[in-house]
Coordinates of C-alpha atoms and ligand atoms in Angstrom, one line a residue:
M1 CA -11.4 17.6 -28.0
K2 CA -15.3 15.5 -27.7
G3 CA -16.2 13.5 -24.7
K4 CA -14.0 13.7 -22.8
V5 CA -14.6 11.8 -19.1
T6 CA -12.9 13.5 -15.9
L7 CA -12.9 11.3 -12.4
E8 CA -10.8 13.7 -9.4
E9 CA -14.3 16.0 -9.0
H10 CA -15.0 17.6 -5.7
F11 CA -18.9 18.3 -4.5
A12 CA -18.8 19.2 -0.8
L13 CA -21.5 18.8 2.1
P14 CA -22.5 22.7 4.6
E15 CA -20.9 20.1 7.0
T16 CA -17.8 19.2 4.7
F17 CA -16.9 22.9 3.5
T18 CA -14.9 24.0 6.2
S19 CA -12.4 21.2 5.8
T20 CA -11.6 23.4 3.2
T21 CA -12.2 26.5 2.9
R22 CA -8.1 27.9 4.8
F23 CA -7.1 26.6 1.3
S24 CA -9.0 28.7 -0.7
K25 CA -8.2 32.2 -1.8
K26 CA -9.5 35.4 0.7
G27 CA -12.6 36.7 -0.8
M28 CA -13.0 33.2 -3.5
G29 CA -15.2 31.2 -0.6
E30 CA -18.5 32.0 -1.3
D31 CA -18.0 31.2 -4.5
L32 CA -16.1 27.9 -4.0
R33 CA -18.7 27.1 -1.4
H34 CA -21.0 27.3 -4.4
R35 CA -19.8 25.3 -6.3
L36 CA -19.0 22.8 -4.6
M37 CA -22.2 22.5 -3.3
D38 CA -23.5 22.3 -6.7
L39 CA -23.9 19.0 -8.7
Q40 CA -26.1 19.9 -11.4
G41 CA -26.2 24.0 -12.7
D42 CA -22.3 25.8 -13.1
R43 CA -21.2 21.5 -13.4
L44 CA -22.8 20.4 -15.8
R45 CA -21.9 23.6 -17.9
E46 CA -18.8 24.2 -17.9
M47 CA -18.3 20.8 -18.5
D48 CA -21.1 21.1 -21.9
E49 CA -18.7 24.4 -22.4
F50 CA -15.1 21.8 -22.5
G51 CA -16.5 19.2 -24.4
I52 CA -16.4 16.5 -21.0
E53 CA -19.3 14.1 -21.3
F54 CA -19.1 12.6 -17.7
A55 CA -17.0 13.2 -14.6
I56 CA -16.8 10.5 -11.1
Q57 CA -17.5 12.4 -8.3
S58 CA -16.1 12.6 -4.8
L59 CA -16.3 14.3 -1.8
N60 CA -13.8 17.0 -0.8
S61 CA -10.6 16.8 1.3
P62 CA -10.3 16.1 4.1
A63 CA -13.9 15.7 5.1
V64 CA -15.1 12.0 6.2
Q65 CA -11.5 11.7 6.9
A66 CA -10.2 14.4 9.7
V67 CA -13.2 13.4 11.6
P68 CA -11.3 11.5 14.3
N69 CA -15.1 10.4 17.0
V70 CA -15.2 7.0 14.7
T71 CA -19.3 6.9 15.0
E72 CA -19.1 10.2 13.3
A73 CA -17.4 8.9 11.0
I74 CA -19.1 6.2 9.9
A75 CA -22.2 8.7 9.6
L76 CA -20.5 11.9 7.4
A77 CA -19.6 8.9 5.0
Q78 CA -22.7 7.8 4.9
R79 CA -24.5 10.6 4.8
A80 CA -21.8 11.8 1.6
N81 CA -22.3 8.7 -0.2
D82 CA -26.8 9.1 0.6
V83 CA -26.4 13.1 -0.6
L84 CA -24.2 11.8 -3.9
A85 CA -26.6 9.0 -4.6
N86 CA -29.3 11.4 -5.2
E87 CA -27.3 13.4 -7.2
V88 CA -26.2 11.5 -9.6
V89 CA -29.6 9.2 -10.4
K90 CA -31.4 12.1 -11.9
R91 CA -28.1 12.4 -14.4
P92 CA -26.6 9.0 -14.9
D93 CA -25.4 10.4 -18.4
R94 CA -23.0 12.7 -17.0
L95 CA -22.3 11.7 -13.5
A96 CA -21.1 9.0 -11.8
G97 CA -19.7 9.0 -7.9
F98 CA -16.9 7.4 -5.6
A99 CA -17.8 6.3 -1.9
A100 CA -16.5 8.8 0.9
L101 CA -15.4 6.2 3.8
P102 CA -15.1 6.0 7.5
M103 CA -11.3 3.8 7.4
Q104 CA -10.9 5.1 10.9
D105 CA -13.2 1.8 10.8
P106 CA -11.7 -1.0 8.7
E107 CA -14.2 -2.9 9.0
A108 CA -17.5 0.0 9.3
A109 CA -15.2 1.7 5.7
A110 CA -15.9 -2.0 4.3
E111 CA -19.6 -2.4 5.2
E112 CA -20.1 1.0 3.7
M113 CA -17.3 0.7 0.5
K114 CA -20.0 -3.0 0.2
R115 CA -23.4 -0.2 -0.2
C116 CA -22.4 2.0 -2.1
I117 CA -20.8 -0.6 -5.2
K118 CA -23.7 -2.8 -4.7
D119 CA -26.4 -0.3 -3.8
L120 CA -25.7 3.1 -4.9
G121 CA -23.6 2.4 -7.9
F122 CA -21.2 3.7 -7.7
V123 CA -17.7 3.2 -9.6
G124 CA -15.2 3.0 -7.1
V125 CA -13.5 4.8 -3.9
N126 CA -11.7 8.2 -2.9
V127 CA -10.4 8.8 0.0
N128 CA -8.3 11.3 1.2
G129 CA -4.8 10.0 2.3
F130 CA -4.8 9.2 6.5
S131 CA -7.7 9.1 9.0
Q132 CA -7.0 10.8 11.9
R133 CA -8.4 8.0 14.3
E134 CA -10.6 8.8 18.5
N135 CA -7.8 11.8 18.9
Q136 CA -6.4 14.8 16.7
N137 CA -2.7 13.7 17.0
S138 CA -3.2 9.8 15.9
L139 CA -3.1 8.5 12.4
V140 CA -3.7 6.0 10.3
Y141 CA -2.0 5.1 6.7
Y142 CA -3.5 1.8 5.6
D143 CA -1.2 -0.5 4.7
V144 CA -0.5 -1.4 8.1
P145 CA -2.6 -5.0 8.6
E146 CA -5.6 -4.4 10.9
F147 CA -6.7 -3.0 6.7
R148 CA -5.7 -6.3 4.6
P149 CA -9.4 -7.6 4.7
F150 CA -10.7 -4.3 4.1
W151 CA -7.8 -4.9 1.3
A152 CA -9.5 -8.1 0.5
V153 CA -13.3 -6.9 -0.2
V154 CA -11.3 -4.4 -2.8
E155 CA -9.9 -6.8 -4.9
E156 CA -13.2 -8.8 -4.0
L157 CA -15.6 -6.1 -5.5
E158 CA -13.2 -4.9 -8.6
V159 CA -13.0 -1.5 -7.5
P160 CA -10.4 1.6 -8.1
F161 CA -9.0 3.0 -4.7
Y162 CA -8.0 6.5 -5.7
L163 CA -5.8 8.1 -3.1
H164 CA -6.9 11.6 -2.5
P165 CA -3.9 14.6 -1.1
R166 CA -4.9 16.2 2.2
N167 CA -2.1 18.1 4.2
P168 CA 0.0 16.6 6.6
L169 CA -0.4 17.4 9.7
T170 CA 2.3 20.2 10.1
D171 CA 1.9 21.2 13.3
Q172 CA 4.0 18.0 13.7
M173 CA 6.6 18.6 11.2
P174 CA 9.5 21.4 12.1
F175 CA 10.1 20.5 8.1
F176 CA 7.6 23.4 7.2
D177 CA 8.3 25.4 10.0
G178 CA 8.0 29.1 8.7
H179 CA 7.3 27.8 5.6
P180 CA 3.1 27.7 4.9
W181 CA 2.4 28.4 1.2
F182 CA 4.2 25.0 1.0
T183 CA 1.9 23.9 3.2
N184 CA -2.0 22.2 1.4
S185 CA -1.8 22.1 -2.8
P186 CA 1.9 23.6 -3.7
W187 CA 4.1 21.6 -2.1
A188 CA 3.2 19.6 0.8
F189 CA -0.4 17.1 -0.4
A190 CA 2.0 15.3 -3.1
L191 CA 4.6 14.2 -0.5
E192 CA 2.3 13.4 1.7
T193 CA 0.5 11.0 -1.2
A194 CA 3.3 9.9 -3.2
M195 CA 4.4 8.8 0.2
H196 CA 1.1 7.2 0.9
A197 CA 1.5 5.0 -2.4
L198 CA 4.9 4.4 -1.9
R199 CA 3.8 2.8 1.8
L200 CA 1.0 0.6 0.2
M201 CA 3.7 -0.5 -2.4
G202 CA 6.8 -1.0 -0.9
S203 CA 5.1 -2.8 2.7
G204 CA 3.5 -5.7 -0.2
L205 CA 0.1 -5.5 -0.4
F206 CA -0.1 -5.7 -4.0
D207 CA 2.2 -8.9 -4.1
E208 CA -1.0 -9.6 -1.2
Y209 CA -3.8 -8.5 -4.3
P210 CA -2.3 -8.5 -7.3
K211 CA -5.5 -7.4 -8.6
L212 CA -5.6 -4.5 -6.5
Q213 CA -5.8 -0.6 -8.5
L214 CA -5.2 2.0 -6.8
V215 CA -5.4 5.8 -8.8
I216 CA -3.3 8.5 -8.1
G217 CA -3.6 11.6 -9.0
H218 CA -1.5 15.1 -10.1
L219 CA 0.7 12.9 -12.0
G220 CA 1.5 10.3 -9.7
E221 CA 1.4 12.8 -7.1
R222 CA 5.9 13.4 -8.9
I223 CA 6.6 9.4 -8.1
P224 CA 7.1 8.6 -11.7
F225 CA 10.0 11.3 -11.9
D226 CA 11.9 9.7 -9.3
L227 CA 11.1 6.4 -10.1
W228 CA 14.1 5.4 -12.0
R229 CA 15.9 6.6 -8.9
L230 CA 14.0 5.1 -6.3
D231 CA 15.0 1.7 -8.1
H232 CA 18.4 1.9 -8.4
R233 CA 18.9 3.1 -4.8
L234 CA 16.1 0.6 -3.0
K235 CA 18.4 -2.6 -4.6
K236 CA 20.8 -1.1 -2.7
S237 CA 18.5 -0.5 0.7
P238 CA 20.3 -2.2 4.0
Q239 CA 16.7 -2.6 4.8
G240 CA 15.9 -4.3 2.6
I241 CA 12.0 -3.6 1.2
P242 CA 8.6 -6.1 2.1
A243 CA 8.0 -6.2 -1.6
K244 CA 8.5 -8.7 -4.1
K245 CA 8.1 -6.4 -7.4
T246 CA 10.1 -3.7 -8.4
M247 CA 8.3 0.1 -7.5
R248 CA 7.9 0.1 -12.1
E249 CA 6.1 -2.9 -11.5
Y250 CA 3.9 -1.8 -9.2
M251 CA 3.3 1.5 -10.6
R252 CA 2.7 -1.4 -13.9
N253 CA 0.2 -3.8 -13.1
N254 CA -1.6 -1.5 -9.5
V255 CA -1.9 2.4 -10.3
H256 CA -3.6 5.0 -12.8
L257 CA -2.5 7.8 -12.9
T258 CA -4.8 11.3 -13.6
T259 CA -3.8 14.3 -14.9
S260 CA -6.3 15.7 -12.2
G261 CA -4.5 20.1 -11.8
Q262 CA -1.1 18.7 -13.7
F263 CA -1.7 20.5 -16.8
Y264 CA 1.7 20.9 -18.6
D265 CA 3.2 18.7 -21.8
P266 CA 6.6 18.0 -19.7
P267 CA 5.4 15.9 -17.2
L268 CA 2.6 14.2 -19.2
H269 CA 5.0 13.0 -21.6
L270 CA 7.1 11.9 -18.9
T271 CA 4.8 10.0 -17.0
M272 CA 3.6 7.8 -20.0
H273 CA 7.2 7.2 -20.9
E274 CA 6.7 6.1 -17.5
V275 CA 4.3 3.9 -16.8
G276 CA 2.3 4.0 -20.5
V277 CA -0.3 5.8 -22.1
E278 CA -2.6 3.4 -21.0
R279 CA -2.7 4.3 -17.4
I280 CA -3.1 7.9 -17.5
M281 CA -6.3 9.2 -18.0
F282 CA -7.6 13.3 -17.9
S283 CA -9.2 14.9 -15.0
V284 CA -9.3 18.4 -13.8
D285 CA -9.5 18.6 -9.8
Y286 CA -13.1 21.0 -10.4
P287 CA -13.4 22.6 -8.4
F288 CA -10.7 24.2 -7.1
E289 CA -8.9 23.4 -10.9
T290 CA -11.1 25.0 -13.4
T291 CA -12.5 23.5 -16.4
E292 CA -11.3 26.0 -19.1
D293 CA -8.2 25.5 -18.0
A294 CA -7.8 21.7 -18.5
C295 CA -9.4 21.7 -21.2
V296 CA -7.7 24.4 -23.1
W297 CA -4.1 22.3 -22.4
F298 CA -5.7 18.8 -22.8
D299 CA -6.8 19.2 -26.1
D300 CA -4.7 21.0 -27.6
A301 CA -1.5 19.1 -25.2
V302 CA 0.9 17.3 -28.4
L303 CA -0.1 14.7 -28.8
T304 CA -1.0 11.3 -31.1
E305 CA -4.5 11.2 -31.4
P306 CA -5.1 8.0 -30.4
E307 CA -3.1 8.5 -27.1
R308 CA -5.8 12.1 -26.7
L309 CA -8.4 9.3 -27.0
A310 CA -7.8 7.2 -24.5
I311 CA -5.9 9.4 -21.6
G312 CA -9.4 11.6 -22.5
R313 CA -11.5 9.2 -22.4
D314 CA -11.6 5.1 -23.1
N315 CA -9.0 4.3 -20.3
A316 CA -11.5 5.8 -18.0
I317 CA -14.5 3.8 -19.3
K318 CA -12.3 0.8 -20.0
L319 CA -10.9 1.6 -15.6
F320 CA -15.0 2.2 -14.5
N321 CA -16.8 -0.4 -16.9
L322 CA -18.5 2.7 -18.0
D323 CA -21.3 2.1 -19.6
L324 CA -21.0 5.3 -22.4
K325 CA -20.9 3.8 -26.3
Ligands
GRE1 C1 -8.4 18.7 -3.4 O1 -8.0 18.8 -5.0 O2 -9.3 18.6 -2.8 C2 -8.0 20.3 -3.6 C3 -8.0 21.0 -2.4 C4 -7.9 22.2 -2.3 C5 -6.5 22.8 -2.8 C6 -6.4 22.1 -3.8 C7 -6.7 21.3 -4.5 O3 -9.1 20.7 -1.4 O4 -6.6 20.3 -4.9
ZN2 ZN1 -8.8 16.5 -6.0

């Protein structure tokens, strides 16, 4: 399919690259560095080769979220956003930007988000999970009351918020002891991100701000598979839950999903059944995944042509108000 639009595609600054290196295979470091730093060369050539017209770019993970010093986190987010804005203006026909945000300070995050949307022309924000604040072991999740004014600004700006994975602090989790291969992207990313998304839903955030739109990758970080059981068991929860609606209702009204790093028909079909075709958008997860793997799969996935067009292009154009014909 030609004209695809993608939205979980990453770049890095020299100083944020190191937060990713440990995830790359030995020997891949240099190639990955090149691919993360470059926003114009190979990236666009691969998009051309495999029929991607337009890609919304975001900073690598965890980057800003892993900087405990609040002043440094704010400066890093601003720098990353300025660098991205400079690259996007060179090819506004192919690229757009997501803002990186210093969530360690919700007020500063709201200010930076306004600057990115209003002055830099970004189309949304992308945050890499929880933020470490003040020290390495103190982490904040964004369902807590302190963040409600921040979410009010997100709703007011009418921009989607992409909640991107980061690794949980596995040295605090005996759970992973002796099994490091299950940390990071093979398993831990989805566990962490799904839990954060559930915290947002369960806290009643979307009852307070019903127009908020959250985006999560990897076909919903496993939530669609468990959606029926989740609501089935929550109905019987002895603790109750602050949320007024079912998780299914939030998934169908406030959440969008991408296919980043999930290039397989059965989970796609399950997800379409659970949340509806209009809430799913094609994405690659470049450069951690190859454009080829993603596109060769998607172009031949078992879909009707209207479904392929919606997931591959039109849903993203609509959600982000992209200026594409
Ligand atoms: C990502 O999406 O950010 C990512 C990594 C490392 C490995 C795989 C992956 O940062 O998808
Ligand atoms: Zn990613």
